[in-house]
mmCIF file of C-alpha atoms in Angstrom:
data_model
loop_
_atom_site.group_PDB
_atom_site.id
_atom_site.type_symbol
_atom_site.label_atom_id
_atom_site.label_comp_id
_atom_site.label_asym_id
_atom_site.label_seq_id
_atom_site.Cartn_x
_atom_site.Cartn_y
_atom_site.Cartn_z
ATOM 1 C CA MET A 132 3.373 -43.207 -29.171
ATOM 2 C CA LEU A 133 2.516 -45.190 -31.641
ATOM 3 C CA SER A 134 1.167 -43.068 -34.246
ATOM 4 C CA LEU A 135 -2.762 -43.702 -34.527
ATOM 5 C CA TYR A 136 -3.155 -42.183 -31.027
ATOM 6 C CA GLU A 137 -0.659 -39.491 -32.183
ATOM 7 C CA GLU A 138 -3.084 -38.398 -35.479
ATOM 8 C CA PHE A 139 -5.877 -39.361 -33.876
ATOM 9 C CA PRO A 140 -6.125 -38.149 -29.681
ATOM 10 C CA ASP A 141 -9.342 -37.831 -29.464
ATOM 11 C CA ASP A 142 -10.660 -40.673 -31.358
ATOM 12 C CA PRO A 143 -13.078 -42.970 -28.077
ATOM 13 C CA ILE A 144 -10.388 -45.489 -29.187
ATOM 14 C CA THR A 145 -7.573 -43.552 -27.979
ATOM 15 C CA GLN A 146 -9.284 -41.472 -26.103
ATOM 16 C CA ARG A 147 -9.976 -44.983 -23.480
ATOM 17 C CA SER A 148 -6.573 -45.772 -23.317
ATOM 18 C CA ALA A 149 -5.518 -43.026 -21.869
ATOM 19 C CA LYS A 150 -7.476 -43.637 -18.658
ATOM 20 C CA GLU A 151 -5.798 -47.040 -17.972
ATOM 21 C CA GLU A 152 -3.225 -47.803 -15.911
ATOM 22 C CA GLU A 153 0.223 -46.765 -17.198
ATOM 23 C CA VAL A 154 2.786 -50.183 -17.152
ATOM 24 C CA GLU A 155 5.526 -51.465 -19.521
ATOM 25 C CA PHE A 156 6.050 -54.989 -20.203
ATOM 26 C CA HIS A 157 7.653 -57.542 -22.697
ATOM 27 C CA PHE A 158 6.391 -59.260 -25.322
ATOM 28 C CA ILE A 159 6.535 -62.203 -27.480
ATOM 29 C CA VAL A 160 4.000 -62.863 -30.071
ATOM 30 C CA SER A 161 3.366 -65.494 -33.538
ATOM 31 C CA SER A 162 2.051 -63.388 -35.979
ATOM 32 C CA VAL A 163 2.092 -59.167 -37.049
ATOM 33 C CA PRO A 164 -0.798 -57.769 -38.937
ATOM 34 C CA GLU A 165 -0.201 -56.904 -42.597
ATOM 35 C CA LYS A 166 -0.454 -53.777 -44.540
ATOM 36 C CA ARG A 167 -3.439 -54.614 -47.514
ATOM 37 C CA VAL A 168 -5.962 -53.226 -49.068
ATOM 38 C CA VAL A 169 -9.877 -55.231 -49.368
ATOM 39 C CA ASP A 170 -12.068 -54.381 -51.964
ATOM 40 C CA ASP A 171 -14.967 -53.115 -49.613
ATOM 41 C CA ASP A 172 -18.479 -52.497 -52.725
ATOM 42 C CA CYS A 173 -21.112 -51.651 -50.194
ATOM 43 C CA ALA A 174 -19.052 -49.881 -47.384
ATOM 44 C CA LYS A 175 -19.272 -45.964 -47.449
ATOM 45 C CA ASP A 176 -16.205 -43.722 -47.216
ATOM 46 C CA LYS A 177 -14.805 -42.803 -43.438
ATOM 47 C CA PHE A 178 -11.887 -43.511 -41.431
ATOM 48 C CA GLU A 179 -12.292 -45.686 -38.034
ATOM 49 C CA LEU A 180 -9.432 -47.366 -35.531
ATOM 50 C CA GLN A 181 -10.477 -50.475 -33.727
ATOM 51 C CA PHE A 182 -8.716 -52.765 -31.241
ATOM 52 C CA MET A 183 -7.280 -55.746 -32.725
ATOM 53 C CA LEU A 184 -5.092 -58.540 -31.225
ATOM 54 C CA MET A 185 -2.052 -60.227 -31.753
ATOM 55 C CA PRO A 186 -1.522 -64.121 -30.534
ATOM 56 C CA GLY A 187 0.766 -63.075 -27.983
ATOM 57 C CA VAL A 188 3.002 -66.301 -26.349
ATOM 58 C CA ALA A 189 4.408 -64.727 -23.987
ATOM 59 C CA LEU A 190 5.211 -61.336 -21.502
ATOM 60 C CA ARG A 191 6.553 -60.269 -18.571
ATOM 61 C CA LEU A 192 5.782 -57.130 -16.991
ATOM 62 C CA LEU A 193 8.683 -54.879 -15.564
ATOM 63 C CA PRO A 194 10.107 -54.733 -14.053
ATOM 64 C CA ASP A 195 9.954 -57.997 -11.901
ATOM 65 C CA GLY A 196 6.801 -59.448 -12.883
ATOM 66 C CA GLU A 197 6.765 -63.419 -13.920
ATOM 67 C CA VAL A 198 6.592 -64.308 -17.474
ATOM 68 C CA THR A 199 3.663 -66.027 -18.360
ATOM 69 C CA THR A 200 2.773 -68.082 -21.203
ATOM 70 C CA GLY A 201 -0.068 -69.886 -22.846
ATOM 71 C CA GLY A 202 -2.649 -67.783 -23.791
ATOM 72 C CA ILE A 203 -2.055 -64.137 -24.323
ATOM 73 C CA ASN A 204 -3.759 -61.490 -26.253
ATOM 74 C CA VAL A 205 -1.994 -58.358 -27.180
ATOM 75 C CA CYS A 206 -3.893 -54.937 -28.535
ATOM 76 C CA TYR A 207 -2.997 -52.545 -30.393
ATOM 77 C CA PRO A 208 -4.702 -49.413 -32.556
ATOM 78 C CA HIS A 209 -5.658 -50.360 -36.388
ATOM 79 C CA LEU A 210 -6.718 -47.682 -38.661
ATOM 80 C CA PHE A 211 -9.413 -48.959 -41.750
ATOM 81 C CA HIS A 212 -9.430 -46.017 -43.767
ATOM 82 C CA THR A 213 -12.401 -46.538 -46.689
ATOM 83 C CA ARG A 214 -12.315 -45.153 -50.126
ATOM 84 C CA GLN A 215 -14.313 -45.810 -53.370
ATOM 85 C CA GLY A 216 -14.985 -49.609 -52.345
ATOM 86 C CA LYS A 217 -11.492 -49.696 -51.464
ATOM 87 C CA THR A 218 -10.336 -50.268 -47.781
ATOM 88 C CA LEU A 219 -7.477 -49.930 -46.293
ATOM 89 C CA TRP A 220 -5.919 -51.822 -43.749
ATOM 90 C CA ASP A 221 -3.310 -50.319 -41.904
ATOM 91 C CA PRO A 222 -1.398 -51.896 -38.635
ATOM 92 C CA ARG A 223 1.296 -48.590 -39.129
ATOM 93 C CA GLU A 224 4.594 -49.635 -37.376
ATOM 94 C CA ILE A 225 3.333 -52.558 -35.797
ATOM 95 C CA ALA A 226 3.106 -54.203 -39.166
ATOM 96 C CA ASP A 227 6.591 -53.548 -38.473
ATOM 97 C CA LEU A 228 7.078 -56.007 -35.820
ATOM 98 C CA GLU A 229 7.966 -60.014 -35.918
ATOM 99 C CA PRO A 230 7.686 -63.424 -34.459
ATOM 100 C CA PHE A 231 8.903 -64.752 -31.604
ATOM 101 C CA LYS A 232 11.278 -62.085 -31.229
ATOM 102 C CA VAL A 233 11.120 -59.822 -27.271
ATOM 103 C CA TYR A 234 9.771 -56.875 -27.219
ATOM 104 C CA ARG A 235 10.041 -53.982 -24.491
ATOM 105 C CA ALA A 236 6.377 -51.893 -24.548
ATOM 106 C CA ARG A 237 4.896 -49.047 -22.794
ATOM 107 C CA GLY A 238 0.712 -49.361 -21.831
ATOM 108 C CA SER A 239 -2.049 -51.543 -19.931
ATOM 109 C CA TYR A 240 -2.194 -54.322 -18.150
ATOM 110 C CA PHE A 241 -6.614 -56.319 -18.189
ATOM 111 C CA PHE A 242 -6.414 -59.748 -17.151
ATOM 112 C CA SER A 243 -10.349 -61.295 -17.762
ATOM 113 C CA ASP A 244 -11.761 -63.601 -15.216
ATOM 114 C CA ILE A 245 -13.309 -64.896 -17.658
ATOM 115 C CA ARG A 246 -11.595 -66.359 -20.234
ATOM 116 C CA LYS A 247 -8.792 -66.505 -17.331
ATOM 117 C CA GLU A 248 -6.303 -64.471 -20.605
ATOM 118 C CA PRO A 249 -3.967 -61.856 -19.910
ATOM 119 C CA TYR A 250 -4.827 -58.853 -22.178
ATOM 120 C CA VAL A 251 -2.362 -55.770 -22.424
ATOM 121 C CA THR A 252 -2.809 -53.061 -25.334
ATOM 122 C CA ILE A 253 0.762 -51.461 -26.960
ATOM 123 C CA TRP A 254 0.885 -47.471 -26.869
ATOM 124 C CA GLU A 255 4.061 -47.394 -27.649
ATOM 125 C CA MET A 256 7.169 -49.334 -28.398
ATOM 126 C CA LEU A 257 9.814 -49.451 -26.105
ATOM 127 C CA ASP A 258 14.148 -50.734 -27.484
ATOM 128 C CA PRO A 259 13.786 -53.947 -24.817
ATOM 129 C CA LEU A 260 15.485 -54.967 -21.982
ATOM 130 C CA PRO A 261 17.614 -57.870 -21.359
ATOM 131 C CA ASP A 262 15.589 -60.305 -20.186
ATOM 132 C CA PRO A 263 17.606 -63.929 -20.855
ATOM 133 C CA GLU A 264 14.110 -66.217 -19.740
ATOM 134 C CA MET A 265 12.284 -64.228 -22.370
ATOM 135 C CA GLU A 266 15.150 -64.719 -24.907
ATOM 136 C CA GLU A 267 15.241 -68.826 -24.395
ATOM 137 C CA LEU A 268 11.704 -68.326 -24.365
ATOM 138 C CA SER A 269 12.487 -66.685 -27.557
ATOM 139 C CA ALA A 270 14.336 -69.081 -29.409
ATOM 140 C CA LYS A 271 12.746 -72.068 -28.591
ATOM 141 C CA THR A 272 9.280 -70.725 -29.578
ATOM 142 C CA ALA A 273 10.442 -70.268 -33.202
ATOM 143 C CA GLU A 274 11.294 -73.705 -33.717
ATOM 144 C CA PRO A 275 8.653 -75.660 -34.522
ATOM 145 C CA VAL A 276 6.534 -78.557 -32.608
ATOM 146 C CA ILE A 277 5.941 -81.789 -35.194
ATOM 147 C CA LEU A 278 3.130 -84.339 -34.564
ATOM 148 C CA GLU A 279 3.766 -87.709 -36.150
ATOM 149 C CA THR A 280 0.756 -89.439 -37.073
ATOM 150 C CA SER A 281 0.016 -92.571 -39.574
ATOM 151 C CA ILE A 282 -0.723 -89.206 -42.244
ATOM 152 C CA GLY A 283 2.576 -87.304 -42.044
ATOM 153 C CA GLN A 284 3.739 -84.938 -40.312
ATOM 154 C CA LEU A 285 1.097 -82.293 -37.926
ATOM 155 C CA VAL A 286 2.882 -78.616 -37.592
ATOM 156 C CA LEU A 287 1.400 -76.124 -34.712
ATOM 157 C CA ASP A 288 0.628 -72.840 -36.098
ATOM 158 C CA ARG A 289 0.397 -71.096 -32.866
ATOM 159 C CA THR A 290 -1.520 -68.300 -34.525
ATOM 160 C CA PHE A 291 -4.927 -70.733 -33.876
ATOM 161 C CA SER A 292 -3.471 -72.844 -31.419
ATOM 162 C CA THR A 293 -3.788 -75.905 -34.054
ATOM 163 C CA PHE A 294 -1.884 -79.192 -35.348
ATOM 164 C CA GLU A 295 -1.995 -78.592 -39.158
ATOM 165 C CA GLY A 296 -1.522 -81.083 -41.986
ATOM 166 C CA LYS A 297 -2.421 -82.145 -45.625
ATOM 167 C CA VAL A 298 -3.349 -85.711 -46.441
ATOM 168 C CA ASP A 299 -2.402 -85.768 -50.238
ATOM 169 C CA ASP A 300 -4.984 -88.776 -50.814
ATOM 170 C CA LEU A 301 -7.703 -88.611 -49.910
ATOM 171 C CA GLY A 302 -7.447 -84.830 -50.707
ATOM 172 C CA VAL A 303 -8.325 -83.275 -47.535
ATOM 173 C CA LYS A 304 -6.457 -80.841 -45.098
ATOM 174 C CA VAL A 305 -6.238 -81.279 -40.893
ATOM 175 C CA SER A 306 -6.409 -79.292 -38.753
ATOM 176 C CA MET A 307 -6.167 -80.667 -34.727
ATOM 177 C CA TRP A 308 -7.081 -78.671 -31.793
ATOM 178 C CA TYR A 309 -4.821 -77.390 -29.020
ATOM 179 C CA GLU A 310 -6.830 -76.113 -25.796
ATOM 180 C CA GLY A 311 -4.698 -77.083 -23.085
ATOM 181 C CA PRO A 312 -2.479 -73.714 -20.733
ATOM 182 C CA GLU A 313 0.781 -75.324 -21.385
ATOM 183 C CA LEU A 314 3.086 -73.557 -23.827
ATOM 184 C CA LEU A 315 4.070 -76.168 -25.990
ATOM 185 C CA LEU A 316 8.018 -76.272 -26.974
ATOM 186 C CA ALA A 317 9.630 -78.708 -29.650
ATOM 187 C CA GLY A 318 11.062 -81.514 -27.574
ATOM 188 C CA GLN A 319 8.565 -81.591 -24.942
ATOM 189 C CA GLY A 320 7.827 -85.490 -23.588
ATOM 190 C CA ASN A 321 5.084 -87.007 -23.937
ATOM 191 C CA MET A 322 3.697 -85.457 -26.222
ATOM 192 C CA ALA A 323 0.955 -88.324 -28.204
ATOM 193 C CA LYS A 324 -0.504 -88.504 -24.369
ATOM 194 C CA LYS A 325 -1.612 -85.405 -24.540
ATOM 195 C CA PHE A 326 -3.081 -86.222 -27.739
ATOM 196 C CA LYS A 327 -3.857 -89.310 -26.802
ATOM 197 C CA SER A 328 -8.146 -89.545 -28.967
ATOM 198 C CA ALA A 329 -7.360 -87.056 -31.559
ATOM 199 C CA LEU A 330 -4.175 -89.717 -32.431
ATOM 200 C CA ASN A 331 -6.383 -92.800 -32.331
ATOM 201 C CA PHE A 332 -8.288 -91.150 -34.430
ATOM 202 C CA ILE A 333 -6.313 -90.136 -37.015
ATOM 203 C CA ASN A 334 -4.611 -93.728 -36.915
ATOM 204 C CA ASN A 335 -6.891 -95.654 -37.106
ATOM 205 C CA VAL A 336 -10.352 -93.674 -38.154
ATOM 206 C CA LEU A 337 -9.337 -91.679 -40.565
ATOM 207 C CA SER A 338 -10.138 -93.212 -43.956
ATOM 208 C CA GLN A 339 -11.099 -93.160 -47.527
ATOM 209 C CA GLU A 340 -14.162 -95.108 -45.327
ATOM 210 C CA TYR A 341 -15.097 -92.496 -43.551
ATOM 211 C CA LEU A 342 -14.884 -89.746 -45.853
ATOM 212 C CA ASP A 343 -17.710 -91.578 -48.357
ATOM 213 C CA SER A 344 -19.445 -93.187 -44.730
ATOM 214 C CA ALA A 345 -19.500 -89.043 -44.377
ATOM 215 C CA ARG A 346 -20.198 -87.949 -47.674
ATOM 216 C CA MET A 347 -23.503 -90.371 -47.659
ATOM 217 C CA LEU A 348 -25.015 -88.609 -44.466
ATOM 218 C CA GLY A 349 -24.440 -85.358 -45.671
ATOM 219 C CA ALA A 350 -25.973 -86.305 -49.616
ATOM 220 C CA GLU A 351 -28.368 -87.419 -47.223
ATOM 221 C CA LYS A 352 -29.332 -84.690 -45.226
ATOM 222 C CA ALA A 353 -28.745 -81.334 -47.548
ATOM 223 C CA LEU A 354 -30.735 -82.651 -49.732
ATOM 224 C CA PRO A 355 -34.124 -81.343 -49.563
ATOM 225 C CA ALA A 356 -32.287 -77.388 -49.095
ATOM 226 C CA ALA A 357 -30.568 -78.292 -52.290
ATOM 227 C CA ASN A 358 -33.619 -79.314 -54.596
ATOM 228 C CA ARG A 359 -34.904 -75.595 -52.398
ATOM 229 C CA TRP A 360 -32.632 -73.598 -53.239
ATOM 230 C CA ARG A 361 -32.437 -74.795 -57.579
ATOM 231 C CA HIS A 362 -35.832 -74.068 -56.542
ATOM 232 C CA ASP A 363 -34.600 -69.931 -55.657
ATOM 233 C CA VAL A 364 -32.204 -70.079 -57.988
ATOM 234 C CA ALA A 365 -34.416 -71.248 -61.076
ATOM 235 C CA GLU A 366 -37.137 -68.397 -59.703
ATOM 236 C CA ALA A 367 -35.567 -65.699 -59.431
ATOM 237 C CA GLU A 368 -33.557 -66.561 -62.965
ATOM 238 C CA GLY A 369 -37.183 -66.385 -64.365
ATOM 239 C CA ARG A 370 -36.338 -70.130 -65.887
ATOM 240 C CA PRO A 371 -39.377 -73.047 -66.077
ATOM 241 C CA THR A 372 -40.623 -73.506 -62.389
ATOM 242 C CA PRO A 373 -40.755 -75.832 -60.794
ATOM 243 C CA ALA A 374 -36.996 -77.044 -61.605
ATOM 244 C CA PRO A 375 -35.978 -80.793 -61.306
ATOM 245 C CA LYS A 376 -35.584 -82.609 -58.221
ATOM 246 C CA LEU A 377 -31.803 -84.237 -57.439
ATOM 247 C CA GLY A 378 -31.661 -87.372 -56.071
ATOM 248 C CA VAL A 379 -29.340 -88.420 -52.719
ATOM 249 C CA GLU A 380 -25.978 -89.768 -56.080
ATOM 250 C CA ASP A 381 -26.584 -85.976 -57.564
ATOM 251 C CA VAL A 382 -25.363 -84.654 -54.392
ATOM 252 C CA TYR A 383 -23.545 -87.248 -52.965
ATOM 253 C CA ALA A 384 -21.933 -86.602 -56.916
ATOM 254 C CA LYS A 385 -21.005 -82.595 -56.058
ATOM 255 C CA LEU A 386 -20.235 -82.930 -52.737
ATOM 256 C CA THR A 387 -16.119 -82.529 -51.915
ATOM 257 C CA PRO A 388 -13.853 -83.266 -49.014
ATOM 258 C CA THR A 389 -12.149 -80.202 -47.922
ATOM 259 C CA ALA A 390 -11.167 -80.345 -44.112
ATOM 260 C CA VAL A 391 -11.444 -82.229 -40.939
ATOM 261 C CA ASN A 392 -11.644 -80.412 -37.824
ATOM 262 C CA ILE A 393 -10.749 -82.159 -35.188
ATOM 263 C CA PRO A 394 -12.286 -80.247 -31.468
ATOM 264 C CA HIS A 395 -9.952 -81.501 -28.150
ATOM 265 C CA ARG A 396 -12.757 -82.600 -27.033
ATOM 266 C CA GLY A 397 -16.090 -83.695 -29.007
ATOM 267 C CA ASN A 398 -17.181 -84.382 -32.208
ATOM 268 C CA ILE A 399 -15.011 -84.369 -35.799
ATOM 269 C CA GLY A 400 -16.323 -82.466 -38.738
ATOM 270 C CA VAL A 401 -15.890 -82.351 -41.862
ATOM 271 C CA GLU A 402 -15.865 -80.755 -44.698
ATOM 272 C CA PHE A 403 -17.285 -80.831 -47.917
ATOM 273 C CA ASP A 404 -17.062 -78.258 -51.070
ATOM 274 C CA ASP A 405 -20.881 -77.287 -51.820
ATOM 275 C CA GLY A 406 -20.526 -77.689 -55.851
ATOM 276 C CA TYR A 407 -21.769 -74.695 -55.596
ATOM 277 C CA MET A 408 -25.016 -76.517 -54.405
ATOM 278 C CA PHE A 409 -25.423 -73.580 -52.042
ATOM 279 C CA GLY A 410 -24.364 -70.211 -53.805
ATOM 280 C CA GLY A 411 -20.907 -71.545 -52.703
ATOM 281 C CA HIS A 412 -21.196 -72.130 -48.565
ATOM 282 C CA PRO A 413 -19.794 -75.541 -47.250
ATOM 283 C CA VAL A 414 -21.247 -78.369 -45.861
ATOM 284 C CA THR A 415 -20.079 -79.468 -42.312
ATOM 285 C CA VAL A 416 -20.876 -83.637 -41.641
ATOM 286 C CA LYS A 417 -20.164 -84.561 -38.046
ATOM 287 C CA THR A 418 -19.440 -87.510 -36.569
ATOM 288 C CA LYS A 419 -18.369 -89.710 -33.933
ATOM 289 C CA ARG A 420 -14.750 -89.752 -33.075
ATOM 290 C CA ASP A 421 -14.935 -93.625 -33.923
ATOM 291 C CA GLY A 422 -16.197 -92.716 -37.993
ATOM 292 C CA THR A 423 -20.240 -92.791 -37.303
ATOM 293 C CA PRO A 424 -21.709 -89.431 -38.725
ATOM 294 C CA THR A 425 -24.316 -87.927 -36.885
ATOM 295 C CA SER A 426 -25.530 -84.128 -38.482
ATOM 296 C CA ILE A 427 -24.590 -81.353 -41.156
ATOM 297 C CA GLU A 428 -24.462 -78.059 -40.574
ATOM 298 C CA MET A 429 -25.059 -75.324 -43.335
ATOM 299 C CA ASP A 430 -25.150 -71.909 -43.122
ATOM 300 C CA VAL A 431 -27.597 -71.255 -45.721
#
C-alpha cells in the first residue's frame, strides 16, 4: 500500500478507497507531482489528505483490457501539512514516478458518464508486467509533438493539452488548446488540418496591429474601473480624494500584452499585465478570429 494509506487508515479519504472495487492496471502519465513547501500565512496548523490527479496518457486494465488513450485521470492521495504559516505539499512516493513510463498499480476504476473519461485511483505500486503495446506508447508519447507556424514552433504540453510557443518580436506567449479525443503523436500526418482555424489566426491575423487593437479596446473598457480603483486606493491610504482621473491613453500605456490564448473554437483571449492599476489582476480582451476585439474580462 502507499504509505499515506498506512499512516492514515481512519481518514475519510482512505476509508472511501477501501470500499471501492479492486482492479490492477498499467498506466502512463505526462507529469508527476513534486514535494514542495508554499507560504500560507492565513492557514491554521493542520494535516489534510486529498485525492489529487495526474494527467494520464494511456491506460490498460489488467489482465487483458484494451489500451485507452486520451483524457485519463490518475488519482493518488496527497498530504497537505500546514504549520507556522507554511504548507508542505507531499505526494510521498508518487513523486518518484517519471513521466512517459509504464507503471503497474493496484487500485480502483471509475468511468465518468458526464466527462466521458476514466478515473483510476492508485492504492499500491506493483512491478510492471510485459506489455509491448504500452511500452511502444511510452516511447512515442515522450517524443515532442511540434507544429510549424509563421511565428515559429508550437510544442504540445500534454499536461494541459495545449501547444505552447513564444513570439519574441511581439513579447507574448501563445497557447493553442487541443480538445480532441485522439492521442497526438510526433510524425502524424494531417496535423495542420486538425488545427486549421487556429493556424489561420496565427499565420494571418496575429501581429502587432492585432495586439494594439485589442489593447485599445481594453483601455477604453477598463477606464471606468481604473478610475474607481484609483479613487478607492487613495481613500484607503488616506490620500486626497477624489484622485486625479486617468484617461484612455493612461490606461493604454499601463497595459502590456503577455499571452494569446487560442481555444479549439470561439473567441481568442489576449491577456494584458495591468501595470498594477488593479493590484496585479490581468485584463483579458476577447477578439474574433478575424482580429476584431469584442469585450474584456476583469477579475476585479
